[in-house]
CSV table of C-alpha atoms in Angstrom, one decimal:
chain,number,residue,atom,x,y,z
A,1,MET,CA,-43.6,17.2,-49.0
A,2,ASN,CA,-42.7,20.7,-47.9
A,3,VAL,CA,-40.3,21.6,-45.1
A,4,ILE,CA,-42.8,22.0,-42.4
A,5,GLU,CA,-44.4,18.5,-43.2
A,6,ARG,CA,-41.0,17.0,-43.4
A,7,MET,CA,-40.1,18.4,-40.0
A,8,GLN,CA,-43.6,17.2,-38.5
A,9,SER,CA,-42.8,13.8,-39.9
A,10,ILE,CA,-39.2,13.6,-38.3
A,11,GLU,CA,-40.7,14.6,-34.9
A,12,ALA,CA,-43.5,12.2,-35.2
A,13,ASP,CA,-40.9,9.3,-36.1
A,14,LYS,CA,-38.8,10.4,-33.1
A,15,LYS,CA,-41.9,10.1,-30.7
A,16,ILE,CA,-42.7,6.7,-32.1
A,17,ALA,CA,-39.2,5.3,-31.7
A,18,TYR,CA,-39.1,6.7,-28.0
A,19,PHE,CA,-42.5,5.1,-27.5
A,20,LYS,CA,-41.3,1.7,-28.7
A,21,VAL,CA,-38.4,1.8,-26.3
A,22,LYS,CA,-40.9,2.2,-23.3
A,23,GLN,CA,-42.9,-0.8,-24.7
A,24,GLN,CA,-39.9,-3.1,-24.2
A,25,LEU,CA,-39.3,-2.0,-20.6
A,26,PRO,CA,-40.1,-4.3,-17.7
A,27,TYR,CA,-43.6,-5.0,-16.3
A,28,ASP,CA,-42.8,-3.2,-12.9
A,29,PHE,CA,-41.7,-0.1,-14.8
A,30,LYS,CA,-44.7,0.1,-16.9
A,31,VAL,CA,-47.2,-0.3,-13.9
A,32,ALA,CA,-45.4,2.5,-12.1
A,33,TYR,CA,-45.4,4.6,-15.3
A,34,ALA,CA,-49.1,3.9,-15.8
A,35,GLU,CA,-49.6,5.3,-12.2
A,36,VAL,CA,-47.6,8.4,-12.6
A,37,ARG,CA,-49.4,9.2,-16.2
A,38,ALA,CA,-52.9,8.5,-14.6
A,39,TRP,CA,-52.3,10.9,-11.6
A,40,LYS,CA,-50.9,13.5,-13.9
A,41,PHE,CA,-53.9,13.4,-16.0
A,42,TYR,CA,-56.2,13.5,-12.9
A,43,ARG,CA,-54.5,16.7,-11.5
A,44,GLU,CA,-54.3,18.4,-14.8
A,45,CYS,CA,-58.0,18.0,-15.3
A,46,ALA,CA,-58.6,19.2,-11.9
A,47,LYS,CA,-56.8,22.5,-12.8
A,48,ARG,CA,-59.0,22.8,-15.8
A,49,ASP,CA,-62.2,22.2,-13.6
A,50,LEU,CA,-62.7,18.9,-15.6
A,51,ASN,CA,-64.1,15.7,-14.0
A,52,CYS,CA,-62.8,12.2,-15.0
A,53,HIS,CA,-64.4,8.8,-15.7
A,54,VAL,CA,-63.6,5.5,-17.0
A,55,SER,CA,-65.1,4.2,-20.2
A,56,VAL,CA,-65.7,0.6,-19.5
A,57,GLY,CA,-66.2,-2.5,-21.9
A,58,GLY,CA,-64.2,-5.7,-21.6
A,59,LEU,CA,-61.3,-7.1,-19.6
A,60,ASP,CA,-58.8,-4.3,-20.5
A,61,SER,CA,-61.0,-1.3,-19.2
A,62,ILE,CA,-62.3,-3.4,-16.3
A,63,THR,CA,-58.7,-3.8,-15.3
A,64,LEU,CA,-58.2,-0.1,-15.8
A,65,TYR,CA,-61.0,0.8,-13.6
A,66,LEU,CA,-59.9,-1.4,-10.8
A,67,PHE,CA,-56.2,-0.3,-11.3
A,68,LEU,CA,-57.2,3.4,-10.9
A,69,LYS,CA,-59.1,2.6,-7.7
A,70,SER,CA,-56.1,0.8,-6.3
A,71,ILE,CA,-53.7,3.8,-6.7
A,72,GLY,CA,-56.4,6.1,-5.0
A,73,ILE,CA,-58.2,7.4,-8.2
A,74,ASN,CA,-61.8,7.0,-7.5
A,75,VAL,CA,-63.8,8.1,-10.5
A,76,PRO,CA,-67.2,6.7,-12.0
A,77,ALA,CA,-67.2,4.3,-14.8
A,78,VAL,CA,-69.7,4.3,-17.7
A,79,SER,CA,-70.5,1.7,-20.3
A,80,VAL,CA,-73.3,0.9,-22.8
A,81,SER,CA,-73.3,-2.4,-20.9
A,82,GLY,CA,-76.4,-4.0,-22.7
A,83,LEU,CA,-74.2,-4.6,-25.8
A,84,GLU,CA,-71.7,-6.5,-24.1
A,85,ASP,CA,-71.7,-10.3,-23.3
A,86,LYS,CA,-74.0,-11.3,-20.5
A,87,SER,CA,-71.0,-12.4,-18.2
A,88,ILE,CA,-69.4,-9.0,-18.9
A,89,GLN,CA,-72.7,-7.4,-17.8
A,90,LYS,CA,-72.7,-9.3,-14.7
A,91,VAL,CA,-69.2,-8.0,-13.8
A,92,HIS,CA,-70.4,-4.4,-14.6
A,93,ARG,CA,-73.2,-4.7,-12.2
A,94,GLN,CA,-70.9,-6.2,-9.6
A,95,LEU,CA,-68.6,-3.2,-9.9
A,96,GLY,CA,-71.5,-0.7,-10.0
A,97,ILE,CA,-70.7,0.6,-13.6
A,98,ILE,CA,-73.1,3.4,-14.7
A,99,ARG,CA,-75.2,1.8,-17.5
A,100,LEU,CA,-76.0,3.9,-20.7
A,101,LYS,CA,-78.4,3.2,-23.5
A,102,PRO,CA,-77.3,3.2,-27.3
A,103,LEU,CA,-78.4,5.9,-29.5
A,104,LYS,CA,-80.0,3.4,-31.9
A,105,SER,CA,-80.5,-0.3,-32.1
A,106,LYS,CA,-77.8,-2.3,-33.7
A,107,VAL,CA,-80.1,-3.7,-36.3
A,108,ASP,CA,-81.1,-0.2,-37.3
A,109,VAL,CA,-77.5,0.9,-37.7
A,110,ILE,CA,-76.8,-2.0,-39.8
A,111,LYS,CA,-79.8,-1.4,-42.0
A,112,GLU,CA,-79.0,2.2,-42.4
A,113,PHE,CA,-75.2,2.2,-42.7
A,114,GLY,CA,-73.9,-1.3,-43.1
A,115,PHE,CA,-72.1,-4.3,-41.5
A,116,PRO,CA,-69.1,-3.9,-39.1
A,117,ILE,CA,-66.4,-6.1,-40.4
A,118,LEU,CA,-62.7,-6.6,-40.3
A,119,SER,CA,-61.7,-3.3,-38.7
A,120,LYS,CA,-62.9,0.2,-38.5
A,121,GLU,CA,-60.1,1.5,-40.8
A,122,ILE,CA,-60.9,-1.1,-43.5
A,123,ALA,CA,-64.7,-0.8,-43.0
A,124,ASN,CA,-64.5,3.0,-43.5
A,125,LYS,CA,-62.4,2.6,-46.8
A,126,ILE,CA,-65.1,0.2,-48.1
A,127,ASN,CA,-67.9,2.3,-47.0
A,128,LEU,CA,-66.2,5.3,-49.1
A,129,LEU,CA,-66.0,3.1,-52.0
A,130,GLN,CA,-69.6,2.2,-51.8
A,131,ARG,CA,-70.8,5.8,-51.3
A,132,PRO,CA,-69.0,7.7,-54.1
A,133,SER,CA,-69.2,11.4,-54.2
A,134,ASP,CA,-67.1,14.3,-55.7
A,135,ASP,CA,-65.8,15.1,-52.4
A,136,ASN,CA,-64.3,11.7,-51.8
A,137,ARG,CA,-63.0,11.0,-55.3
A,138,THR,CA,-59.4,11.6,-54.6
A,139,VAL,CA,-59.6,9.4,-51.4
A,140,ARG,CA,-61.2,6.6,-53.4
A,141,HIS,CA,-58.4,6.9,-55.9
A,142,ALA,CA,-56.0,6.4,-53.0
A,143,ILE,CA,-57.8,3.5,-51.7
A,144,ILE,CA,-57.6,1.6,-55.0
A,145,THR,CA,-54.2,2.6,-56.0
A,146,GLY,CA,-52.2,4.0,-53.0
A,147,GLU,CA,-51.5,7.1,-54.9
A,148,THR,CA,-52.5,10.0,-52.6
A,149,GLY,CA,-52.3,13.2,-54.9
A,150,ASP,CA,-51.5,16.6,-53.9
A,151,TYR,CA,-53.4,16.3,-50.6
A,152,GLY,CA,-51.3,13.5,-49.4
A,153,GLY,CA,-47.8,14.8,-50.7
A,154,ASN,CA,-48.1,12.7,-53.9
A,155,ARG,CA,-47.1,9.6,-52.5
A,156,SER,CA,-47.6,6.1,-54.2
A,157,ASN,CA,-48.0,2.8,-52.3
A,158,SER,CA,-49.3,4.7,-49.4
A,159,ARG,CA,-51.1,3.1,-46.4
A,160,MET,CA,-54.5,4.5,-47.9
A,161,LYS,CA,-54.5,1.7,-50.3
A,162,LEU,CA,-56.8,-1.2,-49.3
A,163,SER,CA,-55.0,-4.6,-49.1
A,164,GLN,CA,-55.3,-6.6,-52.2
A,165,LYS,CA,-57.3,-9.3,-50.7
A,166,TRP,CA,-60.0,-6.9,-49.8
A,167,LEU,CA,-59.8,-4.9,-53.1
A,168,GLU,CA,-60.6,-8.2,-54.9
A,169,LEU,CA,-63.9,-8.6,-52.9
A,170,PHE,CA,-64.9,-4.8,-52.3
A,171,GLY,CA,-63.0,-2.8,-55.0
A,172,GLY,CA,-65.5,-3.2,-57.9
A,173,TYR,CA,-67.3,-0.1,-57.3
A,174,GLU,CA,-64.3,1.6,-59.0
A,175,ASN,CA,-63.8,-0.8,-61.9
A,176,GLU,CA,-64.8,1.8,-64.6
A,177,ASN,CA,-63.0,4.7,-63.1
A,178,GLU,CA,-59.7,3.0,-62.3
A,179,ASN,CA,-59.7,0.3,-65.2
A,180,VAL,CA,-59.7,-2.5,-62.7
A,181,ASN,CA,-61.6,-5.8,-62.4
A,182,TYR,CA,-62.7,-6.3,-58.8
A,183,LEU,CA,-66.0,-7.6,-57.3
A,184,GLN,CA,-68.6,-5.8,-55.2
A,185,PRO,CA,-71.0,-7.4,-52.8
A,186,ASP,CA,-74.6,-6.9,-52.5
A,187,PHE,CA,-74.3,-5.6,-48.8
A,188,MET,CA,-73.0,-2.4,-47.4
A,189,VAL,CA,-70.0,-2.2,-44.9
A,190,SER,CA,-69.7,0.7,-42.3
A,191,ASP,CA,-67.7,1.6,-39.4
A,192,LYS,CA,-70.6,3.8,-37.9
A,193,CYS,CA,-71.8,1.0,-35.5
A,194,CYS,CA,-69.6,1.9,-32.6
A,195,TYR,CA,-70.4,5.6,-32.9
A,196,TYR,CA,-74.1,5.2,-32.6
A,197,LEU,CA,-74.1,2.3,-30.1
A,198,LYS,CA,-71.3,3.3,-27.8
A,199,GLU,CA,-69.2,6.3,-28.5
A,200,LYS,CA,-72.0,8.9,-28.8
A,201,PRO,CA,-73.9,7.9,-25.7
A,202,CYS,CA,-70.6,8.1,-23.8
A,203,ASP,CA,-69.6,11.3,-25.3
A,204,ASP,CA,-73.1,12.8,-24.5
A,205,TRP,CA,-72.8,11.6,-20.8
A,206,ALA,CA,-69.4,13.0,-20.6
A,207,LYS,CA,-70.6,16.5,-21.9
A,208,GLU,CA,-73.5,16.5,-19.4
A,209,ASN,CA,-71.2,15.6,-16.6
A,210,ASN,CA,-68.1,17.9,-17.8
A,211,SER,CA,-66.1,14.7,-17.7
A,212,VAL,CA,-63.2,13.4,-19.8
A,213,PRO,CA,-62.3,9.6,-20.0
A,214,TYR,CA,-59.6,7.2,-19.1
A,215,LEU,CA,-59.4,4.5,-21.7
A,216,GLY,CA,-58.1,1.0,-21.6
A,217,LEU,CA,-56.3,1.4,-25.0
A,218,MET,CA,-52.9,-0.3,-25.8
A,219,ALA,CA,-50.8,0.6,-28.8
A,220,SER,CA,-49.7,-3.1,-29.0
A,221,GLU,CA,-53.4,-3.9,-29.9
A,222,GLY,CA,-52.8,-2.3,-33.3
A,223,GLY,CA,-55.7,-0.7,-35.1
A,224,ARG,CA,-56.4,2.9,-36.3
A,225,ARG,CA,-55.4,4.3,-32.9
A,226,GLN,CA,-52.1,2.7,-32.6
A,227,LYS,CA,-50.0,5.6,-34.4
A,228,SER,CA,-52.0,8.2,-32.4
A,229,LEU,CA,-51.1,6.6,-29.1
A,230,MET,CA,-47.4,6.5,-30.3
A,231,ILE,CA,-47.3,10.1,-31.1
A,232,ASN,CA,-49.5,11.5,-28.4
A,233,GLY,CA,-48.6,9.4,-25.5
A,234,CYS,CA,-50.7,8.4,-22.7
A,235,ASN,CA,-52.3,11.7,-21.9
A,236,TYR,CA,-53.6,13.9,-24.6
A,237,PHE,CA,-55.1,17.4,-24.2
A,238,GLY,CA,-56.1,18.4,-27.7
A,239,ALA,CA,-58.6,21.2,-29.0
A,240,SER,CA,-61.5,18.7,-29.3
A,241,THR,CA,-60.3,15.7,-27.5
A,242,ILE,CA,-59.0,15.2,-23.9
A,243,ARG,CA,-58.2,11.6,-22.8
A,244,SER,CA,-55.9,9.4,-20.8
A,245,ALA,CA,-54.7,5.9,-21.8
A,246,PRO,CA,-52.4,4.9,-19.0
A,247,PHE,CA,-51.9,1.3,-20.4
A,248,ALA,CA,-50.9,2.7,-23.9
A,249,ILE,CA,-47.2,1.1,-23.5
A,250,PHE,CA,-48.6,-2.2,-22.2
A,251,SER,CA,-48.4,-5.5,-24.0
A,252,ARG,CA,-51.2,-8.1,-23.7
A,253,GLN,CA,-49.0,-10.0,-21.4
A,254,ASP,CA,-48.6,-6.9,-19.2
A,255,LEU,CA,-52.5,-6.4,-19.0
A,256,LEU,CA,-53.1,-10.1,-18.1
A,257,ARG,CA,-50.5,-10.1,-15.4
A,258,LEU,CA,-52.0,-6.8,-13.8
A,259,ALA,CA,-55.4,-8.4,-14.0
A,260,ILE,CA,-54.0,-11.3,-11.9
A,261,ASP,CA,-52.2,-9.0,-9.4
A,262,LEU,CA,-55.3,-6.9,-8.9
A,263,ASN,CA,-57.5,-10.1,-8.7
A,264,VAL,CA,-59.8,-8.6,-11.4
A,265,PRO,CA,-63.0,-10.6,-11.8
A,266,VAL,CA,-62.6,-12.0,-15.2
A,267,PRO,CA,-66.0,-12.4,-17.1
A,268,GLU,CA,-66.8,-15.9,-18.1
A,269,ILE,CA,-66.7,-15.3,-21.7
A,270,TYR,CA,-62.9,-14.9,-21.4
A,271,GLY,CA,-62.7,-18.2,-19.4
A,272,THR,CA,-59.6,-18.0,-17.1
A,273,ILE,CA,-56.2,-16.5,-17.3
A,274,GLU,CA,-53.6,-19.3,-17.7
A,275,GLN,CA,-49.9,-19.7,-18.4
A,276,ASP,CA,-48.7,-21.8,-21.3
A,277,SER,CA,-45.6,-23.8,-21.6
A,278,ASN,CA,-43.6,-20.9,-22.7
A,279,GLY,CA,-44.7,-18.8,-19.6
A,280,ASN,CA,-47.1,-16.7,-21.7
A,281,LEU,CA,-50.5,-15.7,-20.3
A,282,TYR,CA,-53.7,-16.1,-22.2
A,283,THR,CA,-57.3,-16.5,-21.4
A,284,THR,CA,-58.7,-19.8,-22.1
A,285,LYS,CA,-61.8,-18.7,-24.2
A,286,ALA,CA,-62.3,-15.5,-26.0
A,287,GLN,CA,-59.2,-13.3,-26.4
A,288,ARG,CA,-61.1,-10.1,-27.5
A,289,THR,CA,-64.7,-9.2,-26.9
A,290,GLY,CA,-67.0,-6.4,-28.0
A,291,CYS,CA,-70.6,-6.2,-28.7
A,292,SER,CA,-72.1,-9.7,-28.8
A,293,MET,CA,-72.2,-9.6,-32.7
A,294,CYS,CA,-69.5,-7.5,-34.1
A,295,GLY,CA,-67.3,-8.4,-37.1
A,296,PHE,CA,-64.4,-6.0,-36.2
A,297,GLY,CA,-61.1,-7.9,-35.6
A,298,ILE,CA,-62.3,-11.1,-37.1
A,299,GLN,CA,-59.0,-11.4,-39.2
A,300,MET,CA,-57.4,-12.0,-36.0
A,301,GLU,CA,-59.5,-15.2,-35.3
A,302,LYS,CA,-57.3,-17.8,-37.0
A,303,PHE,CA,-59.0,-20.9,-35.5
A,304,ARG,CA,-62.2,-22.2,-34.1
A,305,PRO,CA,-63.9,-21.9,-31.8
A,306,HIS,CA,-63.9,-18.2,-32.7
A,307,ARG,CA,-66.2,-15.7,-30.8
A,308,PHE,CA,-69.3,-16.6,-32.9
A,309,ASP,CA,-68.9,-20.2,-32.2
A,310,LEU,CA,-68.8,-19.4,-28.5
A,311,LEU,CA,-71.9,-17.2,-29.1
A,312,TYR,CA,-73.6,-20.3,-30.6
A,313,ARG,CA,-72.7,-22.4,-27.6
A,314,ASN,CA,-74.0,-19.8,-25.2
A,315,ASN,CA,-77.0,-18.5,-27.0
A,316,PRO,CA,-77.9,-20.3,-30.1
A,317,ASP,CA,-81.1,-18.3,-30.8
A,318,GLU,CA,-79.1,-15.0,-30.8
A,319,TRP,CA,-76.6,-16.6,-32.9
A,320,ASN,CA,-79.2,-17.6,-35.4
A,321,PHE,CA,-80.8,-14.1,-35.4
A,322,TRP,CA,-77.6,-12.4,-36.2
A,323,MET,CA,-76.3,-15.0,-38.8
A,324,ASN,CA,-79.5,-16.0,-40.6
A,325,GLN,CA,-82.0,-13.1,-40.1
A,326,VAL,CA,-79.9,-10.0,-40.0
A,327,GLY,CA,-77.3,-11.4,-42.5
A,328,PHE,CA,-74.0,-11.8,-41.0
A,329,GLY,CA,-73.7,-15.3,-42.4
A,330,GLU,CA,-74.0,-14.1,-45.9
A,331,VAL,CA,-71.2,-11.3,-45.2
A,332,PHE,CA,-69.0,-14.0,-43.7
A,333,ASP,CA,-69.5,-16.4,-46.7
A,334,TRP,CA,-68.4,-13.5,-49.0
A,335,ILE,CA,-65.1,-12.8,-47.2
A,336,GLY,CA,-64.4,-16.6,-46.6
A,337,PHE,CA,-64.8,-16.7,-42.8
A,338,LEU,CA,-66.1,-20.0,-41.6
A,339,TRP,CA,-69.1,-19.9,-39.2
A,340,ARG,CA,-71.5,-22.7,-39.9
A,341,GLN,CA,-72.0,-25.4,-37.3
A,342,PRO,CA,-70.8,-28.1,-36.6
A,343,PHE,CA,-66.9,-27.9,-36.6
A,344,MET,CA,-63.9,-29.3,-34.8
A,345,ASP,CA,-62.0,-27.5,-32.2
A,346,GLY,CA,-58.8,-26.3,-33.9
A,347,ASP,CA,-60.3,-26.1,-37.4
A,348,LYS,CA,-59.1,-23.1,-39.3
A,349,ALA,CA,-61.5,-20.2,-39.2
A,350,TRP,CA,-60.8,-19.1,-42.8
A,351,ILE,CA,-61.1,-20.8,-46.1
A,352,SER,CA,-57.7,-21.2,-47.8
A,353,LYS,CA,-56.1,-18.8,-50.1
A,354,LYS,CA,-56.5,-21.4,-53.0
A,355,GLU,CA,-60.1,-21.9,-52.2
A,356,MET,CA,-60.7,-18.0,-52.0
A,357,ASN,CA,-59.1,-17.4,-55.4
A,358,SER,CA,-61.4,-20.2,-56.8
A,359,ILE,CA,-64.4,-18.6,-55.5
A,360,ILE,CA,-63.3,-15.1,-56.7
A,361,GLU,CA,-63.0,-16.5,-60.3
A,362,SER,CA,-66.4,-18.2,-60.0
A,363,ARG,CA,-68.1,-14.9,-58.8
A,364,HIS,CA,-66.4,-13.1,-61.7
A,365,SER,CA,-67.8,-15.6,-64.1
A,366,ASN,CA,-71.3,-15.3,-62.5
A,367,GLN,CA,-71.2,-11.6,-62.8
A,368,LEU,CA,-70.3,-11.9,-66.6
A,369,SER,CA,-72.9,-14.2,-67.2
A,370,PHE,CA,-75.6,-12.0,-65.4
A,371,PHE,CA,-74.6,-8.9,-67.5
A,372,ASP,CA,-74.5,-11.1,-70.7
A,373,ASP,CA,-78.1,-12.1,-69.9
A,374,VAL,CA,-79.0,-8.6,-69.4
């Protein structure tokens, strides 16, 4: 790492530390802070002759839209609403959200690119392993080993490395190159779903309307955008990206409390917002939502009923289509995620580590037997 890179790293660390301090501040401060940042973004956009809108999906962004209205920022909201749960669509219609159409059908995106599972970051790494090229050779090496080479400052054990449990199941594409012994499935994985179904339609609308978005992102939710939010803050004016995330320093508790304070209409898929014996707020049904059939974030689903069990209860025909006809059931079986019916409420959503290790050993044996036969 050269001097400039070291200085940039130190500056980034300072910003992250300062951001984390703000995350620990009281709820009232965070709400007031969000109001200040939202208005600052709005006024700066006006100076640049830009319009603003809210990109809306589930409860977080619905709350953001109503929060902005409550402080006097009246901007339109857009959503590829048809991809959401029916109860979310109902709230969108109630609020007058502008409904957009996806660029492609979800089935077509899955067939062309692969299944959206685990997280966008993990899916992207698996996809790179599944689609090797001379251009991504160094990145593939880093995904398997954590060694970044010259392009990444010659680091080892970097965050580029895929976690061991996913390497065991998806790293087999590099067995010969890296002298490892991992498995490879017979299906593709991709992070492209959101782009074609949600991001591109919203981006196209934004360009047509000379508009930039408010987003309901929170760093506390983790994911690939966490570090970016911590470094760039609530409002970001970049060369190719302009956006505001007024709730960036919020926790889930802050968001749910604000939803109560604003009397936000909570879509039925979430149930109701309640308080447990420790005073923590939670939604009685789904904690997170996305497309009615999306595998991103399932590693956070520890117990049943999970989101797909709720889909089965609400729409068994749709559940059957995605699981048994499109193939999500086979994908979930591969990674050890339990989805079959029936089940008992409170059952674990994942097979145990011991069971997974046994399955991995069995798959290795089957692969060897197959090649021996050949």
